[in-house]
Amino acid sequence: GAVVSQHPSWVICKSGTSVKIECRSLDFQATTMFWYRQFPKQSLMLMATSNEGSKATYEQGVEKDKFLINHASLTLSTLTVTSAHPEDSSFYICSATGTDDQPQHFGDGTRLSIL
Amino acid sequence: GNSVTQMEGPVTLSEEAFLTINCTYTATGYPSLFWYVQYPGEGLQLLLKATKADDKGSNKGFEATYRKETTSFHLEKGSVQVSDSAVYFCALSDHGYNKLIFGAGTRLAVHP
């Protein structure tokens, strides 16, 4: 089946640094990738949708300059949390799909802890 | 706006017990409804779906019926196994599989 790999699975860093999370589709071409954020005991919240070769579409309330998304190829999207602060600590999950009529395939998530 | 509410967990059952996880939704229009499952250490996987009223989605012994009159999509399984232990997410979408809106998730623990 379709596999999405997310890396790293866990990262701890100091406040003020930038952190990059990678999301790769291993065996299919992902025309669309999604980034979610999940707080403890809460829903996955869609942050943004990215299509290969174009700018990401951010959901209302998500800071574009804070969460930089790049989808430069059909197999890779990256989320960079810039100048991270403790309130950015969360679980970030990506998903990918080849076409709109196919289910999203999810990565295992990245736990980000900002000290 | 659209939203999904599902029962809080954890739900703890003995093997072979009957499972129900409640899910209700609020939506304008006629969304598609989904159940996703997340096994320990893995990403979310689509378990089943229903795209219109009275549709029944089923997979791996699980089933859920799209009830428009009660705006519900409750997940059921007649006899759970230890291997069903996971977190279950109810979700909806107005755009096929895109723009999913998830519930908070319900953790299921099945004991031998």
Short mmCIF file of C-alpha atoms in Angstrom, two decimals:
data_model
loop_
_atom_site.label_atom_id
_atom_site.label_comp_id
_atom_site.label_asym_id
_atom_site.label_seq_id
_atom_site.Cartn_x
_atom_site.Cartn_y
_atom_site.Cartn_z
CA GLY A 1 0.00 0.00 0.00
CA ALA A 2 0.87 3.66 -0.19
CA VAL A 3 3.46 4.69 2.38
CA VAL A 4 4.18 8.13 3.75
CA SER A 5 7.35 8.61 5.74
CA GLN A 6 7.72 11.50 8.15
CA HIS A 7 11.01 12.57 9.68
CA PRO A 8 12.06 13.15 12.38
CA SER A 9 9.63 11.33 14.64
CA TRP A 10 10.69 13.36 17.66
CA VAL A 11 12.66 16.56 18.05
CA ILE A 12 13.61 18.70 21.03
CA CYS A 13 15.16 22.09 20.48
CA LYS A 14 15.74 25.41 22.16
CA SER A 15 13.40 28.36 21.90
CA GLY A 16 14.23 30.62 18.96
CA THR A 17 15.56 27.94 16.65
CA SER A 18 13.93 26.76 13.42
CA VAL A 19 12.90 23.16 12.90
CA LYS A 20 12.26 21.39 9.61
CA ILE A 21 9.99 18.35 9.30
CA GLU A 22 10.01 16.23 6.15
CA CYS A 23 7.14 14.29 4.65
CA ARG A 24 7.85 11.85 1.83
CA SER A 25 5.59 9.65 -0.25
CA LEU A 26 7.66 6.52 -0.81
CA ASP A 27 5.79 4.63 -3.49
CA PHE A 28 3.42 7.07 -5.14
CA GLN A 29 3.38 10.60 -6.47
CA ALA A 30 1.71 12.95 -4.06
CA THR A 31 0.10 15.82 -5.91
CA THR A 32 -1.37 17.10 -2.66
CA MET A 33 0.04 17.00 0.85
CA PHE A 34 -1.61 18.11 4.06
CA TRP A 35 -0.13 19.26 7.36
CA TYR A 36 -2.01 18.80 10.63
CA ARG A 37 -1.34 19.76 14.20
CA GLN A 38 -2.63 17.81 17.17
CA PHE A 39 -2.73 18.93 20.78
CA PRO A 40 -3.05 16.36 23.58
CA LYS A 41 -6.51 14.82 23.71
CA GLN A 42 -7.71 17.05 20.88
CA SER A 43 -8.54 16.70 17.22
CA LEU A 44 -6.13 16.85 14.35
CA MET A 45 -6.38 20.40 13.04
CA LEU A 46 -5.63 21.03 9.39
CA MET A 47 -2.94 23.69 9.09
CA ALA A 48 -2.38 23.86 5.36
CA THR A 49 -2.75 22.12 2.04
CA SER A 50 0.10 22.09 -0.43
CA ASN A 51 0.12 21.18 -4.09
CA GLU A 52 3.34 20.32 -5.86
CA GLY A 53 4.92 23.36 -7.43
CA SER A 54 2.57 25.94 -5.98
CA LYS A 55 2.17 27.91 -2.77
CA ALA A 56 0.48 26.26 0.16
CA THR A 57 -3.04 27.20 1.17
CA TYR A 58 -3.19 27.93 4.89
CA GLU A 59 -6.23 27.53 7.11
CA GLN A 60 -7.59 30.51 8.94
CA GLY A 61 -5.54 31.39 11.99
CA VAL A 62 -2.35 29.65 10.86
CA GLU A 63 0.62 32.01 10.51
CA LYS A 64 2.20 31.62 7.09
CA ASP A 65 5.47 33.19 8.17
CA LYS A 66 5.66 30.95 11.20
CA PHE A 67 4.95 27.67 9.47
CA LEU A 68 6.72 27.59 6.12
CA ILE A 69 5.60 24.84 3.78
CA ASN A 70 7.44 23.78 0.66
CA HIS A 71 6.21 21.12 -1.77
CA ALA A 72 8.97 21.17 -4.34
CA SER A 73 8.53 17.67 -5.74
CA LEU A 74 5.86 15.03 -6.11
CA THR A 75 7.37 13.02 -3.27
CA LEU A 76 8.49 15.59 -0.73
CA SER A 77 6.93 18.34 1.33
CA THR A 78 8.59 20.13 4.23
CA LEU A 79 7.21 22.09 7.16
CA THR A 80 9.58 24.53 8.81
CA VAL A 81 8.61 25.98 12.17
CA THR A 82 10.52 29.26 12.28
CA SER A 83 11.77 30.83 15.50
CA ALA A 84 10.00 28.14 17.50
CA HIS A 85 8.69 28.88 20.97
CA PRO A 86 7.26 26.61 23.69
CA GLU A 87 3.71 27.25 22.52
CA ASP A 88 4.64 25.63 19.19
CA SER A 89 5.24 22.34 20.97
CA SER A 90 2.79 19.86 19.53
CA PHE A 91 2.37 16.74 17.42
CA TYR A 92 2.60 17.48 13.69
CA ILE A 93 1.23 15.02 11.16
CA CYS A 94 1.44 15.04 7.39
CA SER A 95 -0.62 13.18 4.84
CA ALA A 96 -0.49 12.81 1.08
CA THR A 97 -2.75 11.85 -1.76
CA GLY A 98 -2.24 11.22 -5.43
CA THR A 99 -5.65 12.38 -6.62
CA ASP A 100 -8.69 14.00 -5.02
CA ASP A 101 -10.67 10.78 -5.24
CA GLN A 102 -8.15 8.79 -3.22
CA PRO A 103 -7.86 8.62 0.57
CA GLN A 104 -5.12 10.54 2.32
CA HIS A 105 -2.18 8.43 3.48
CA PHE A 106 -0.76 9.57 6.78
CA GLY A 107 2.73 9.75 8.18
CA ASP A 108 3.48 8.61 11.73
CA GLY A 109 3.78 12.16 13.02
CA THR A 110 6.52 14.29 14.58
CA ARG A 111 6.51 15.24 18.22
CA LEU A 112 8.05 18.70 18.59
CA SER A 113 9.14 19.92 22.01
CA ILE A 114 10.49 23.44 22.38
CA LEU A 115 12.36 24.17 25.59
CA GLY B 1 -18.80 25.68 10.78
CA ASN B 2 -18.55 21.93 10.39
CA SER B 3 -17.53 19.89 13.40
CA VAL B 4 -17.29 16.34 14.71
CA THR B 5 -17.92 15.18 18.26
CA GLN B 6 -17.02 11.71 19.43
CA MET B 7 -17.20 10.02 22.78
CA GLU B 8 -14.31 10.47 25.12
CA GLY B 9 -12.18 7.52 25.95
CA PRO B 10 -10.56 5.46 26.91
CA VAL B 11 -12.94 2.64 26.17
CA THR B 12 -11.82 -0.56 27.86
CA LEU B 13 -13.35 -3.87 26.81
CA SER B 14 -12.72 -7.55 27.19
CA GLU B 15 -12.04 -9.62 24.10
CA GLU B 16 -15.20 -10.62 22.19
CA ALA B 17 -17.23 -7.78 23.70
CA PHE B 18 -19.47 -5.55 21.57
CA LEU B 19 -18.06 -2.15 20.68
CA THR B 20 -19.82 1.12 20.02
CA ILE B 21 -18.00 4.42 19.64
CA ASN B 22 -20.40 7.31 19.21
CA CYS B 23 -19.83 10.04 16.65
CA THR B 24 -22.08 12.97 15.81
CA TYR B 25 -21.46 15.76 13.39
CA THR B 26 -22.55 19.27 12.50
CA ALA B 27 -22.42 20.26 8.87
CA THR B 28 -24.07 22.44 6.31
CA GLY B 29 -24.87 20.31 3.32
CA TYR B 30 -24.12 16.62 2.86
CA PRO B 31 -20.59 15.68 3.86
CA SER B 32 -18.82 12.37 3.45
CA LEU B 33 -18.13 10.61 6.75
CA PHE B 34 -15.10 8.55 7.70
CA TRP B 35 -13.60 6.47 10.48
CA TYR B 36 -9.81 6.41 10.71
CA VAL B 37 -7.78 4.16 13.00
CA GLN B 38 -4.33 4.74 14.43
CA TYR B 39 -2.58 1.63 15.75
CA PRO B 40 0.26 2.14 18.24
CA GLY B 41 3.31 3.60 16.57
CA GLU B 42 1.65 3.97 13.18
CA GLY B 43 -0.01 6.69 11.11
CA LEU B 44 -3.76 7.07 10.65
CA GLN B 45 -5.40 4.61 8.27
CA LEU B 46 -8.81 4.86 6.64
CA LEU B 47 -11.04 2.21 8.22
CA LEU B 48 -14.34 2.87 6.46
CA LYS B 49 -16.42 5.58 4.86
CA ALA B 50 -19.92 6.54 3.78
CA THR B 51 -20.76 9.22 1.26
CA LYS B 52 -24.52 9.65 1.55
CA ALA B 53 -27.40 9.17 3.95
CA ASP B 54 -28.21 5.55 4.91
CA ASP B 55 -24.93 4.29 3.44
CA LYS B 56 -23.21 1.68 5.59
CA GLY B 57 -19.45 1.54 5.55
CA SER B 58 -17.78 -1.67 6.66
CA ASN B 59 -14.29 -3.11 6.97
CA LYS B 60 -12.51 -5.66 9.18
CA GLY B 61 -15.73 -6.42 11.04
CA PHE B 62 -16.36 -2.76 11.83
CA GLU B 63 -19.36 -0.95 10.45
CA ALA B 64 -20.99 2.47 10.65
CA THR B 65 -24.19 3.83 9.12
CA TYR B 66 -24.63 7.41 7.92
CA ARG B 67 -27.70 8.65 9.81
CA LYS B 68 -28.75 12.04 8.52
CA GLU B 69 -31.78 12.32 10.80
CA THR B 70 -29.61 12.00 13.91
CA THR B 71 -26.43 13.42 12.32
CA SER B 72 -24.54 10.39 13.56
CA PHE B 73 -22.00 7.87 12.31
CA HIS B 74 -21.45 5.49 15.22
CA LEU B 75 -18.76 2.84 14.88
CA GLU B 76 -19.69 -0.73 15.88
CA LYS B 77 -18.07 -4.13 16.01
CA GLY B 78 -19.74 -7.26 17.25
CA SER B 79 -16.70 -8.94 18.78
CA VAL B 80 -13.51 -7.02 19.43
CA GLN B 81 -10.03 -8.51 19.54
CA VAL B 82 -6.89 -7.43 21.36
CA SER B 83 -5.49 -6.39 17.98
CA ASP B 84 -8.27 -3.78 17.67
CA SER B 85 -6.64 -1.72 20.43
CA ALA B 86 -5.98 1.65 18.83
CA VAL B 87 -7.22 5.22 18.63
CA TYR B 88 -10.28 5.72 16.43
CA PHE B 89 -11.04 9.05 14.75
CA CYS B 90 -14.35 10.07 13.22
CA ALA B 91 -14.07 12.63 10.43
CA LEU B 92 -16.07 14.45 7.79
CA SER B 93 -15.35 16.26 4.56
CA ASP B 94 -17.27 18.43 2.15
CA HIS B 95 -14.60 17.85 -0.49
CA GLY B 96 -14.18 14.15 -1.09
CA TYR B 97 -11.13 13.06 0.89
CA ASN B 98 -9.76 16.57 1.22
CA LYS B 99 -10.18 19.07 4.04
CA LEU B 100 -10.94 16.44 6.65
CA ILE B 101 -12.39 17.64 9.95
CA PHE B 102 -11.58 15.20 12.73
CA GLY B 103 -13.08 14.39 16.08
CA ALA B 104 -10.80 14.24 19.11
CA GLY B 105 -10.25 10.51 18.85
CA THR B 106 -11.30 7.66 21.13
CA ARG B 107 -8.74 5.29 22.56
CA LEU B 108 -9.86 1.65 22.67
CA ALA B 109 -8.08 -0.88 24.87
CA VAL B 110 -9.09 -4.53 24.54
CA HIS B 111 -7.92 -6.99 27.17
CA PRO B 112 -7.68 -10.77 26.81
#
